[in-house]
Each structure stands twice: as C-alpha cells, then as structure tokens.
Coordinates of C-alpha atoms in Angstrom, one line a residue:
X102 CA 174.7 -26.9 62.0
X103 CA 174.4 -29.3 64.7
X104 CA 176.8 -31.9 63.0
X105 CA 179.5 -28.8 62.8
X106 CA 179.0 -28.0 66.6
X107 CA 179.4 -31.6 67.6
X108 CA 182.4 -32.1 65.7
X109 CA 183.8 -28.7 66.9
X110 CA 183.4 -29.9 70.6
X111 CA 185.1 -33.1 69.9
X112 CA 188.1 -31.2 68.2
X113 CA 188.4 -28.8 71.2
X114 CA 188.6 -31.5 73.9
X115 CA 191.2 -33.3 71.8
X116 CA 193.5 -30.3 70.8
X117 CA 193.4 -28.4 74.0
X118 CA 194.5 -31.4 76.0
X119 CA 197.5 -32.2 73.8
X120 CA 198.1 -29.3 71.4
X121 CA 198.7 -25.5 71.3
X122 CA 195.8 -23.3 70.9
X123 CA 197.3 -22.6 67.3
X124 CA 196.9 -26.1 66.3
X125 CA 193.3 -26.2 67.5
X126 CA 192.5 -23.0 65.4
X127 CA 193.9 -24.5 62.4
X128 CA 191.9 -27.8 62.7
X129 CA 188.8 -25.8 63.6
X130 CA 189.2 -23.8 60.3
X131 CA 189.6 -26.7 58.1
X132 CA 186.4 -28.3 59.8
X133 CA 184.4 -25.2 59.0
X134 CA 185.6 -25.1 55.5
X135 CA 184.8 -28.8 54.8
X136 CA 181.3 -28.4 56.7
X137 CA 180.4 -25.4 54.7
X138 CA 181.1 -27.2 51.4
X139 CA 178.9 -30.0 52.6
X140 CA 176.2 -27.9 53.6
X141 CA 176.2 -26.2 50.3
X142 CA 175.9 -29.5 48.5
X143 CA 172.8 -30.5 50.7
X144 CA 171.2 -27.3 50.0
X145 CA 171.8 -27.5 46.2
X146 CA 170.4 -31.0 46.5
X147 CA 167.2 -29.7 48.3
X148 CA 166.7 -26.9 45.8
X149 CA 167.1 -29.4 42.8
X150 CA 164.4 -31.6 44.5
X151 CA 162.2 -28.9 45.3
X152 CA 162.4 -27.6 41.8
X153 CA 161.6 -30.8 40.4
X154 CA 158.7 -31.4 42.9
X155 CA 157.4 -27.9 42.2
X156 CA 157.3 -28.6 38.4
X157 CA 155.3 -31.9 39.1
X158 CA 153.0 -30.2 41.2
X159 CA 152.4 -27.4 38.3
X160 CA 151.7 -30.0 35.8
X161 CA 149.5 -31.8 38.2
X162 CA 147.4 -28.6 39.1
X163 CA 147.2 -27.4 35.3
X164 CA 144.9 -30.4 34.0
X165 CA 143.2 -30.5 30.6
X166 CA 139.3 -30.6 30.8
X167 CA 137.4 -33.6 31.8
X168 CA 135.6 -35.8 29.6
X169 CA 132.5 -33.7 29.2
X170 CA 134.0 -30.3 28.8
X171 CA 134.9 -29.0 25.5
X172 CA 138.3 -27.6 24.9
X173 CA 136.8 -24.3 24.1
X174 CA 134.8 -23.9 27.2
X175 CA 137.8 -25.2 29.4
X176 CA 139.9 -22.2 27.9
X177 CA 137.6 -19.7 29.0
X178 CA 138.5 -20.7 32.7
X179 CA 142.2 -20.5 32.1
X180 CA 144.6 -17.5 32.9
X181 CA 146.2 -16.7 29.6
X182 CA 150.0 -17.6 29.2
X183 CA 152.4 -14.6 30.3
X184 CA 155.7 -14.2 28.7
X185 CA 158.6 -15.8 31.0
X186 CA 155.8 -18.0 32.7
X187 CA 157.4 -21.3 31.6
X188 CA 160.0 -22.7 34.2
X189 CA 162.3 -25.4 32.8
X190 CA 163.7 -28.3 34.9
X191 CA 166.8 -27.8 37.0
X192 CA 170.2 -27.8 35.3
X193 CA 171.5 -30.1 38.2
X194 CA 169.2 -33.1 39.2
X195 CA 169.8 -35.5 41.9
X196 CA 168.1 -38.8 40.5
X197 CA 168.1 -42.4 41.7
X198 CA 170.8 -43.2 39.2
X199 CA 173.1 -40.4 40.2
X200 CA 173.7 -36.7 39.5
X201 CA 172.9 -35.3 36.3
X202 CA 174.2 -32.1 35.2
X203 CA 173.4 -30.0 32.2
X204 CA 175.5 -26.7 32.2
X205 CA 174.1 -24.1 29.9
X206 CA 171.3 -26.8 29.3
X207 CA 173.3 -29.4 27.6
X208 CA 174.7 -32.5 29.3
X209 CA 178.0 -33.3 30.3
X210 CA 179.7 -36.6 28.9
X211 CA 179.1 -38.3 32.4
X212 CA 175.2 -37.4 32.4
X213 CA 175.1 -38.6 28.7
X214 CA 176.4 -42.2 29.7
X215 CA 174.4 -42.2 33.0
X216 CA 171.1 -41.3 31.1
X217 CA 171.7 -43.9 28.2
X218 CA 172.6 -46.6 30.8
X219 CA 169.5 -46.1 32.8
X220 CA 167.3 -45.6 29.6
X221 CA 168.5 -48.9 28.3
X222 CA 167.9 -50.5 31.6
X223 CA 164.3 -49.4 32.0
X224 CA 163.6 -50.5 28.4
X225 CA 165.0 -53.7 28.8
X226 CA 163.3 -54.1 32.3
X227 CA 159.8 -53.4 31.0
X228 CA 160.5 -55.7 28.0
X229 CA 161.2 -58.7 30.2
X230 CA 157.8 -57.8 31.8
X231 CA 155.7 -57.3 28.6
X232 CA 157.4 -60.1 26.7
X233 CA 157.0 -62.7 29.5
X234 CA 153.9 -64.3 28.2
X235 CA 155.5 -65.0 24.8
X236 CA 158.8 -66.1 26.4
X237 CA 156.7 -68.5 28.6
X238 CA 155.1 -70.1 25.6
X239 CA 158.6 -70.5 23.8
X240 CA 159.8 -72.1 27.0
X241 CA 156.9 -74.5 26.7
X242 CA 157.1 -75.2 23.2
X243 CA 160.9 -75.8 23.2
X244 CA 160.9 -77.8 26.6
X245 CA 158.3 -80.3 24.8
X246 CA 159.8 -80.7 21.6
X247 CA 163.6 -81.1 23.5
X248 CA 162.7 -83.0 26.3
X249 CA 159.7 -85.0 25.4
X250 CA 160.9 -86.0 21.8
X251 CA 158.0 -84.6 20.1
X252 CA 159.7 -83.8 16.7
X253 CA 156.6 -83.4 14.7
X254 CA 153.0 -82.1 15.4
X255 CA 152.0 -85.8 15.1
X256 CA 154.1 -86.8 18.1
X257 CA 151.9 -86.4 21.1
X258 CA 153.2 -86.6 24.6
X259 CA 150.9 -87.7 27.3
X260 CA 151.3 -87.7 31.1
X261 CA 149.5 -90.9 31.5
X262 CA 150.4 -91.4 35.1
X263 CA 149.7 -87.8 36.0
X264 CA 152.1 -84.8 35.9
X265 CA 154.9 -85.5 38.4
X266 CA 157.4 -83.3 40.3
X267 CA 160.3 -84.0 37.7
X268 CA 158.5 -81.8 35.3
X269 CA 159.3 -78.0 35.5
X270 CA 155.7 -76.5 34.4
X271 CA 154.4 -73.5 36.0
X272 CA 151.8 -74.6 38.6
X273 CA 151.5 -77.9 36.9
X274 CA 148.6 -79.9 38.0
X275 CA 149.4 -83.5 39.3
X276 CA 145.9 -84.8 39.2
X277 CA 145.1 -84.6 35.7
X278 CA 146.0 -86.6 32.6
X279 CA 147.3 -84.1 30.1
X280 CA 148.4 -84.2 26.6
X281 CA 151.1 -81.7 25.2
X282 CA 150.9 -80.7 21.5
X283 CA 153.2 -78.4 19.5
X284 CA 151.9 -77.1 16.2
X285 CA 154.3 -75.3 13.5
X286 CA 152.1 -74.0 10.9
X287 CA 155.1 -72.7 8.9
X288 CA 156.5 -76.2 8.4
X289 CA 153.2 -78.0 8.1
X290 CA 150.6 -75.3 6.7
X291 CA 146.8 -75.9 7.8
X292 CA 146.7 -78.3 10.5
X293 CA 144.0 -80.6 11.5
X294 CA 143.6 -81.6 15.2
X295 CA 141.2 -84.5 15.9
X296 CA 139.8 -84.6 19.5
X297 CA 137.8 -87.5 21.1
X298 CA 135.0 -86.8 23.3
X299 CA 135.8 -85.9 27.0
X300 CA 138.9 -84.1 26.1
X301 CA 139.1 -80.5 27.2
X302 CA 141.7 -77.4 27.3
X303 CA 143.0 -74.5 25.4
X304 CA 144.8 -74.0 22.3
X305 CA 147.0 -70.8 22.6
X306 CA 149.1 -68.9 20.0
X307 CA 152.9 -68.1 20.5
X308 CA 152.1 -65.0 22.4
X309 CA 150.2 -67.1 24.7
X310 CA 146.9 -65.6 23.6
X311 CA 143.8 -67.8 23.5
X312 CA 142.8 -69.1 20.2
X313 CA 139.9 -71.5 21.2
X314 CA 139.0 -74.1 23.6
X315 CA 138.3 -77.8 23.2
X316 CA 135.8 -79.8 25.0
X317 CA 132.6 -78.8 26.9
X318 CA 133.5 -75.1 26.5
X319 CA 134.7 -75.3 22.8
X320 CA 133.0 -75.8 19.5
X321 CA 132.6 -79.5 19.9
X322 CA 130.7 -79.0 23.2
X323 CA 132.6 -82.1 24.8
X324 CA 131.6 -84.4 22.0
X325 CA 134.9 -84.5 20.0
X326 CA 135.4 -83.3 16.5
X327 CA 137.8 -82.1 13.9
X328 CA 139.7 -78.6 14.3
X329 CA 141.4 -76.8 11.7
X330 CA 144.2 -74.3 12.4
X331 CA 145.2 -72.1 9.7
X332 CA 148.6 -70.2 9.5
X333 CA 148.5 -66.4 9.7
X334 CA 149.3 -66.0 5.9
X335 CA 146.9 -68.6 4.6
X336 CA 144.7 -67.4 1.8
X337 CA 143.5 -70.7 0.3
X338 CA 140.3 -72.4 0.4
X339 CA 138.7 -73.5 3.7
X340 CA 137.2 -77.0 3.3
X341 CA 133.8 -77.8 5.2
X342 CA 133.5 -80.3 8.0
X343 CA 135.7 -78.6 10.7
X344 CA 135.9 -76.1 13.3
X345 CA 138.3 -73.5 11.8
X346 CA 140.5 -71.1 13.5
X347 CA 143.2 -68.6 12.0
X348 CA 146.3 -68.1 14.2
X349 CA 148.2 -64.9 14.2
X350 CA 151.5 -67.0 14.8
X351 CA 152.9 -70.1 13.1
X352 CA 153.8 -71.9 16.5
X353 CA 150.7 -72.9 18.4
X354 CA 150.5 -74.9 21.6
X355 CA 147.8 -76.9 23.3
X356 CA 147.8 -79.0 26.6
X357 CA 144.5 -80.6 26.7
X358 CA 143.4 -82.9 29.6
X359 CA 141.0 -85.7 30.4
X360 CA 139.7 -86.8 33.8
X361 CA 141.6 -90.0 35.2
X362 CA 138.4 -91.2 36.6
X363 CA 137.1 -91.7 33.1
X364 CA 140.1 -92.9 31.1
X365 CA 142.0 -94.6 33.8
X366 CA 146.0 -94.3 34.1
X367 CA 148.8 -95.7 32.3
X368 CA 147.9 -97.8 29.3
X369 CA 144.1 -96.9 29.8
X370 CA 145.1 -93.4 29.2
X371 CA 147.5 -94.0 26.4
X372 CA 144.7 -96.0 24.7
X373 CA 142.3 -93.3 25.0
X374 CA 144.7 -90.8 23.1
X375 CA 145.7 -93.4 20.5
X376 CA 142.2 -94.1 19.5
X377 CA 140.9 -90.5 19.6
X378 CA 143.6 -88.0 19.0
X379 CA 145.0 -87.3 15.6
X380 CA 147.2 -84.4 14.4
X381 CA 148.2 -84.2 10.7
X382 CA 148.8 -81.6 8.0
X383 CA 145.9 -80.7 5.9
X384 CA 147.5 -81.2 2.6
X385 CA 148.7 -84.9 3.4
X386 CA 145.6 -86.2 5.4
X387 CA 145.8 -88.6 8.2
X388 CA 149.3 -89.9 8.9
X389 CA 151.1 -92.0 11.4
X390 CA 151.0 -90.5 15.0
X391 CA 153.5 -91.5 17.9
X392 CA 152.4 -91.3 21.2
X393 CA 154.8 -91.2 24.3
X394 CA 154.0 -91.5 28.2
X395 CA 156.1 -88.6 29.6
X396 CA 155.3 -89.2 33.2
X397 CA 158.6 -89.2 35.2
X398 CA 160.6 -87.4 32.3
X399 CA 162.4 -84.4 33.3
X400 CA 161.5 -81.3 31.4
X401 CA 162.2 -77.6 31.8
X402 CA 159.8 -75.1 30.4
X403 CA 160.6 -72.1 32.2
X404 CA 161.8 -68.6 31.1
X405 CA 165.4 -67.9 31.7
X406 CA 166.0 -65.5 34.7
X407 CA 169.0 -63.8 33.0
X408 CA 170.1 -62.0 29.9
X409 CA 169.2 -65.3 27.8
X410 CA 165.7 -64.2 27.8
X411 CA 166.8 -61.3 25.3
X412 CA 168.2 -63.7 23.0
X413 CA 164.8 -65.6 23.3
X414 CA 163.0 -62.5 22.3
X415 CA 165.4 -62.2 19.0
X416 CA 164.5 -65.6 18.2
X417 CA 160.8 -65.2 18.6
X418 CA 160.4 -62.0 16.5
X419 CA 162.6 -63.7 13.6
X420 CA 160.3 -66.8 13.4
X421 CA 156.8 -65.1 13.7
X422 CA 155.4 -62.5 11.3
X423 CA 155.8 -58.9 12.3
X424 CA 152.1 -58.5 12.8
X425 CA 151.9 -60.8 15.6
X426 CA 153.8 -58.1 17.8
X427 CA 152.9 -54.9 16.1
X428 CA 155.3 -51.7 15.4
X429 CA 155.3 -50.5 18.9
X430 CA 156.4 -53.5 20.5
X431 CA 159.1 -54.0 17.6
X432 CA 160.3 -50.5 18.0
X433 CA 160.9 -51.3 21.8
X434 CA 162.9 -54.2 21.0
X435 CA 164.9 -52.3 18.4
X436 CA 165.9 -49.7 20.9
X437 CA 168.0 -52.5 22.7
X438 CA 169.3 -54.0 19.7
X439 CA 166.9 -56.7 19.0
X440 CA 165.6 -56.3 15.3
X441 CA 164.0 -58.8 13.0
X442 CA 166.3 -60.0 10.3
X443 CA 169.2 -58.5 11.8
X444 CA 172.0 -60.4 14.4
X445 CA 171.8 -59.7 17.9
X446 CA 175.2 -59.1 19.1
X447 CA 175.3 -57.1 22.4
X448 CA 178.4 -55.6 23.5
X449 CA 179.9 -56.1 27.0
X450 CA 178.2 -52.9 28.3
X451 CA 174.8 -54.1 26.9
X452 CA 175.2 -57.4 28.3
X453 CA 175.6 -56.2 31.7
X454 CA 172.5 -54.1 31.2
X455 CA 170.4 -56.9 30.0
X456 CA 171.7 -59.0 32.8
X457 CA 170.4 -56.5 35.4
X458 CA 167.2 -56.0 33.7
X459 CA 166.2 -59.7 33.8
X460 CA 167.2 -59.5 37.5
X461 CA 165.1 -56.6 38.1
X462 CA 162.3 -58.2 35.9
X463 CA 162.1 -61.2 38.0
X464 CA 162.1 -59.1 41.4
X465 CA 159.3 -57.1 40.1
X466 CA 157.4 -60.2 39.0
X467 CA 157.7 -61.8 42.3
X468 CA 156.4 -58.8 44.1
X469 CA 153.6 -58.2 41.7
X470 CA 152.6 -62.0 41.8
X471 CA 152.9 -62.7 45.5
X472 CA 151.9 -59.1 46.9
X473 CA 149.5 -57.9 44.2
X474 CA 148.2 -54.4 44.4
X475 CA 145.4 -55.0 42.0
X476 CA 142.1 -54.0 43.3
X477 CA 139.6 -56.7 44.4
X478 CA 142.1 -59.5 43.7
X479 CA 140.9 -61.5 46.7
X480 CA 138.0 -63.9 45.7
X481 CA 136.5 -63.5 49.4
X482 CA 136.9 -60.2 51.5
X483 CA 137.7 -62.1 54.4
X484 CA 140.1 -64.7 53.1
X485 CA 143.7 -64.6 51.3
X486 CA 142.5 -66.8 48.3
X487 CA 143.1 -65.0 45.0
X488 CA 142.3 -66.3 41.3
X489 CA 145.4 -66.4 39.2
X490 CA 143.3 -64.4 36.8
X491 CA 143.1 -61.5 39.6
X492 CA 140.5 -59.5 37.4
X493 CA 138.7 -62.7 36.3
X494 CA 139.5 -62.0 32.6
X495 CA 141.8 -64.1 30.4
X496 CA 142.5 -61.1 28.2
X497 CA 143.4 -59.0 31.1
X498 CA 141.4 -56.2 29.6
X499 CA 139.7 -53.9 32.1
X500 CA 138.1 -50.4 31.6
X501 CA 139.4 -50.3 28.0
X502 CA 143.0 -51.0 28.7
X503 CA 145.1 -54.1 29.6
X504 CA 145.8 -54.6 33.3
X505 CA 149.5 -55.1 33.0
X506 CA 150.0 -56.3 36.5
X507 CA 147.2 -58.6 36.4
X508 CA 149.0 -60.1 33.2
X509 CA 152.1 -60.5 35.1
X510 CA 150.4 -62.0 38.0
X511 CA 149.1 -64.8 35.9
X512 CA 151.9 -65.4 33.5
X513 CA 154.7 -65.4 36.1
X514 CA 153.0 -68.1 38.0
X515 CA 150.8 -70.2 35.5
X516 CA 150.2 -71.7 32.0
X517 CA 147.1 -72.1 29.9
X518 CA 145.0 -69.0 28.5
X519 CA 141.4 -69.9 28.5
X520 CA 138.1 -67.9 29.4
X521 CA 136.9 -71.2 31.0
X522 CA 139.2 -70.9 33.9
X523 CA 138.8 -67.0 34.2
X524 CA 135.2 -66.3 34.1
X525 CA 132.1 -67.8 35.9
X526 CA 130.8 -70.6 33.6
X527 CA 127.3 -72.4 33.6
X528 CA 127.0 -74.7 36.5
X529 CA 129.2 -77.9 36.2
X530 CA 131.3 -76.4 33.4
X531 CA 134.8 -75.4 33.2
X532 CA 137.1 -75.2 36.1
X533 CA 138.2 -72.6 38.7
X534 CA 141.7 -72.2 40.4
X535 CA 142.5 -70.1 43.6
X536 CA 145.7 -69.7 45.1
X537 CA 147.2 -68.2 48.5
X538 CA 150.6 -67.1 49.3
X539 CA 150.0 -66.0 53.0
X540 CA 148.4 -67.8 56.0
X541 CA 145.2 -66.7 58.0
X542 CA 147.5 -64.2 59.8
X543 CA 148.6 -62.6 56.6
X544 CA 152.1 -63.8 56.8
X545 CA 154.0 -65.4 53.8
X546 CA 154.3 -69.1 54.1
X547 CA 157.6 -70.5 55.6
X548 CA 158.8 -73.9 54.9
X549 CA 160.2 -74.3 58.3
X550 CA 156.8 -74.1 59.9
X551 CA 153.7 -76.3 60.0
X552 CA 150.3 -75.4 58.6
X553 CA 146.9 -76.9 58.2
X554 CA 144.2 -76.3 55.5
X555 CA 140.7 -77.2 56.7
X556 CA 138.7 -78.0 53.7
X557 CA 134.7 -77.6 54.6
X558 CA 132.5 -80.4 53.8
X559 CA 130.6 -80.6 50.7
X560 CA 133.1 -79.1 48.4
X561 CA 130.8 -77.9 45.5
X562 CA 132.1 -79.7 42.3
X563 CA 130.9 -81.8 39.7
X564 CA 133.9 -83.7 39.1
X565 CA 136.8 -83.4 41.8
X566 CA 138.6 -80.9 43.7
X567 CA 142.4 -80.9 44.4
X568 CA 145.0 -78.9 46.6
X569 CA 148.6 -78.7 45.2
X570 CA 151.9 -77.1 46.8
X571 CA 154.3 -75.1 44.7
X572 CA 157.9 -74.0 45.2
X573 CA 157.8 -70.0 45.3
X574 CA 161.1 -69.7 43.3
X575 CA 160.5 -71.7 40.3
X576 CA 156.6 -71.6 40.7
X577 CA 156.5 -75.4 39.9
X578 CA 155.2 -78.2 42.3
X579 CA 157.4 -78.7 45.2
X580 CA 160.1 -81.4 44.5
X581 CA 159.6 -83.2 47.7
X582 CA 157.4 -86.0 46.7
X583 CA 156.4 -87.3 43.3
X584 CA 152.9 -85.8 43.7
X585 CA 152.7 -83.1 46.2
X586 CA 148.9 -82.8 46.1
X587 CA 145.6 -83.9 47.9
X588 CA 142.6 -84.8 45.8
X589 CA 139.2 -85.9 46.4
X590 CA 139.5 -88.6 43.7
X591 CA 142.8 -90.0 45.1
X592 CA 143.6 -93.6 46.4
X593 CA 143.6 -93.8 49.3
X594 CA 141.4 -90.9 49.8
X595 CA 142.1 -88.2 52.4
X596 CA 141.0 -89.0 56.1
X597 CA 137.6 -87.1 56.7
X598 CA 136.6 -85.5 60.0
X599 CA 133.5 -86.4 61.8
X600 CA 131.8 -83.2 60.6
X601 CA 132.8 -84.2 56.7
X602 CA 135.7 -81.8 56.8
X603 CA 139.4 -82.6 55.6
X604 CA 142.4 -81.4 57.3
X605 CA 145.5 -80.9 55.0
X606 CA 148.9 -80.5 56.4
X607 CA 151.9 -78.8 55.0
X608 CA 155.3 -79.3 56.7
X609 CA 158.8 -80.5 56.4
X610 CA 158.1 -83.7 58.5
X611 CA 154.8 -85.5 58.7
X612 CA 153.0 -84.3 61.8
X613 CA 152.3 -86.8 64.4
X614 CA 148.8 -88.3 64.3
X615 CA 148.4 -87.1 60.5
X616 CA 147.9 -89.7 58.0
X617 CA 150.1 -89.6 55.0
X618 CA 147.3 -89.1 52.5
X619 CA 146.6 -85.9 54.3
X620 CA 150.1 -84.3 54.1
X621 CA 152.2 -82.4 51.5
X622 CA 155.9 -82.2 52.2
X623 CA 157.3 -78.7 51.8
X624 CA 161.1 -77.6 51.2
X625 CA 163.0 -76.2 54.3
X626 CA 164.2 -72.7 54.5
X627 CA 162.0 -71.7 51.8
X628 CA 158.6 -70.3 50.9
X629 CA 155.8 -72.2 49.2
X630 CA 152.2 -71.5 48.0
X631 CA 149.0 -73.6 47.7
X632 CA 146.4 -73.9 44.9
X633 CA 142.9 -75.3 45.1
X634 CA 141.5 -76.4 41.8
X635 CA 137.7 -76.8 41.5
X636 CA 136.7 -79.0 38.3
X637 CA 132.9 -78.6 37.2
X638 CA 132.3 -75.9 40.0
X639 CA 128.7 -75.7 41.1
X640 CA 126.4 -73.1 42.1
X641 CA 127.3 -73.0 45.6
X642 CA 130.9 -72.1 44.5
X643 CA 129.8 -69.7 42.1
X644 CA 127.5 -67.7 44.3
X645 CA 130.1 -68.0 47.3
X646 CA 127.8 -69.7 49.6
X647 CA 130.4 -72.4 50.2
X648 CA 133.7 -70.6 51.0
X649 CA 137.2 -72.4 51.6
X650 CA 138.9 -71.7 54.8
X651 CA 142.4 -69.9 54.9
X652 CA 145.5 -71.8 55.7
X653 CA 146.3 -71.6 59.5
X654 CA 149.7 -71.9 61.1
X655 CA 149.9 -74.7 63.6
X656 CA 151.2 -73.0 66.9

C-alpha cells in the first residue's frame, strides 16, 4: 500500500500541473487496477509459501519413534487420524526454478517442462559430485597412457627429476620421485607387480577406492616383494609366493614413490626402478619392461569441468563390470541417458542441462573444498590447517554412513587413496598432509599480496617435510616456477632463523631481503593454497605437542 500512495502522489503532482482533473482520475484508476493485481499476486505467493512451510512444519513435528521406542508404544501417544486431516501441498508453488501450477491437481504443460528440466539438472549435478572420484581416476589413467606413452602395464613412467609444474596432477608432490603405473586386467588378466625395498604408495581401483599399500604400511613391510592383482571375474587357481589382492574393477592405478635422499635423482632414480620394479601378466611371466623419465613432460590428468564429464561416465560404466557401480548408481546414470551397453547421444536440451550441471558441480565442489562445513575439519582448534582427509578416514565412512562432503573435499583437490595418509600410523611410518586456504586472519589467500609462513624449529619427522603452493583453479602446483615448493632436503637448504625456525614467503615478486630458497612465486590476480607434507611423522606431530603456525599476511 505504501508503494501505491507513493505512486499516487507522483501522479497527482504531474497531472494537476499539466492536465485536467479528468486525465488525473483516469490515470489514478489505471494505477489502482494495476497495483491491486500486483498486490493480489504477492498475497498469493505468500499464501503458497506459507502453505509449503506449514506442511514442512507438520512433517517435522510428527516424527516417528526414537531408536529405543517400539512402534506400538509410540502409537499410544498419538492422536488418531480424523477424516479430512490430510492437507496436500498447494496447487500453485513458487519455486527456485519458477512458478509451478497444478490446476485441479494436474500439472500444466509449462510446469511439466520446468519440473523435468530441473529434475534432470539436479540428478546430473549430483552425479558430477558422486562420480568425481571415478572421473578423477579415469583422468589419471588416460593422462599417463596418452601423455607419458605407457602403452602397456610394463611401461613404467618415473619422475626421476621430481614432478614439475608442467604436470597437471591434483596437488602433485614436487619433492618425491614417483612412478606411475596403469594396469588393465581385462587385457592382461592376473598381473604381477614386483617392487623393490624402499618403495611406498597405494594401489587404487577405477572407482578410486583403496586396494592395498606397497611399502612399510603394505604387506611387504618396506622390504619389497611380489604382488598379484586379480581381475574381478577371475575364478582360477591362485599361486603361492605372492601378496594377492582381487580388484573389483579391470583398470587399476598406482603411483608409488621413493625418497630422493635414498635413490638420488635422474639416472640414479631410473636405475633403482629398472633394477627392482617389474610388471607383467601372470600368464606370460616376466617380460621386457620399458622405463621413461617423465619429468618435464606435460600431462593433463584433470576431470573436464564441462559436459564432457558425462561422456566419461558413459565410457567408465561400459568398460567396467556393473557390480563396480551398483544398481542404484547405474539407475541414477540411466535416468539422464547414460546406460551400459547403449549409445549416449544427448539431444540439444540435455546437452544444455549437462553443461549447466557440470558448472554447478564445480561451483559446489569449490565451496565444499575451500570452505568446508565438516565438523572438526581443522587439525588444531586455533589454526586454519586441515587434513585433505577432513574426517581422518580414507573410506570417508563416519557413523555408519559415507560423509559425502568429506569425500568431495578430498577428491576435488587430491589424488591417492590410502589409510597411511589418513590415519595416525605408528611413529615414523606413513605420511600426513595438511592444507590451508586462509591466512591467520581467516581471509582467503590473494595472489596480489605477500604472505609468510614461519615453520617452528624441530619439525618432527623421520624423513623430511615440504611446503608446496597450489593454483586454486586447477588445484595443481602453481606454474610460476618449475618446483614451487620448499623442502627440508632441498639444495641449497632454506635459510634458518637464529631460533631454528624457517620463514617461507609467498608472493608475486621475491621480497627484498628474502633468499630465493625461502620464497615461492604465486599467480597475480588469483588465489592459491598451501600444503605441508610430513614424511615419517614422529610422536610430537602425532600428539600435537609441535604445532605449525598459520600463514600470516605481511602488512
């Protein structure tokens, strides 16, 4: 009504100064008619909203019995239903995706279209999130085969001079020597993986689920040995002399690492893998292996952030056994046209929906990862450091369910599923990672500013520690320098303060008075985030008597 009076006063001033009283009255009548219609629409919208809210409140107050009360005892406390007591939802609904109308209870054609568009969009968006682990694994497998040229499981890629910034790996580690291996059990059948002592890392299936560890936390206990990986449909005899694991998927991936301080770089690292790392089908026995130093080789292992992700889903379920995904997930995929054994040819409407779903999935993942609402995600109550495994569990199981947001936090930003990085291991074993997206003032990092991380003295690790900087858009190392990291084993070592602490700077330009080995260059006009890796964490780390500092803005 206030809006009507305001418009009336404006019209009165305008018409009484220039026109007759009749013109004024005509204009006023038009205004009142229009305003009344608008007011009616607003009241209807409020009534519809109130009806929906009321329905929700009724449902929330009429709960079923608690976990200890029997249904029969509960019934004694309830008022019996009376005829006419059920209240259906409104026939006109104002939703986020438009006004929905059900005259006489049936939807209009316009409502039908809106609902199916929204339904398909919601399903596709959730599939982008729930299929992301498998998509990420597909990206890694295809990237290694395509870009590193590993055209059989016996072709072994080694980052013998460390993983550099040309490689698009989610939060790749620039300090260790990695070997990337792809297994295809449909092509090779049962496959043997011979590993030398000192090698460590996980073997994961095509859904990015943990199969087993190699190294000190694996069956070989760090001494090396022979692992045998069986296909999901294998029913033959299992020979003795192997650590045997059966995979639920045909494609399997492993990136195992060795400490550069032990095996060296370049040819020293290559010799270590040539002498001790062998992969071959069980049926053929040992065959010639090929080894390639892939440091400096560009590779893309990332999940598409557009509709192509859904074509990847179709490819995935067609290659792997149906049991690897389950009937529920396959049903969700089928509801948007992705079916095992059938072509995937989305029409123009569905392509638009899939593109929007991927966009929304990325947006949701960024928020979930960079500003998690998972309870107790912070490692220390007065610091911003989080574990990539925010619930300290590599299966993401919590209280009899899978914590879906914890899973997204990890898989949107990281690679490699293993309990050895998620849970506290015996002193000196495994590795733990911590990350932060915000400075000590709880502000997201800004590449146009200068920051300092003071690492307290005596970092409690058996092997070494490192600090690495990542691009927040692709979640890979910032491509500003070949190795955007600082490590306790680097040469030359970072400059140490008189108290034994180390100051590490993050900025676009090297700050005055700061040595190059204490500085990491970041990208201007963009955010970044920071990882600390602890290899062989000791008790002071495990019991939190040693605590890292937050990253401070240099003001």
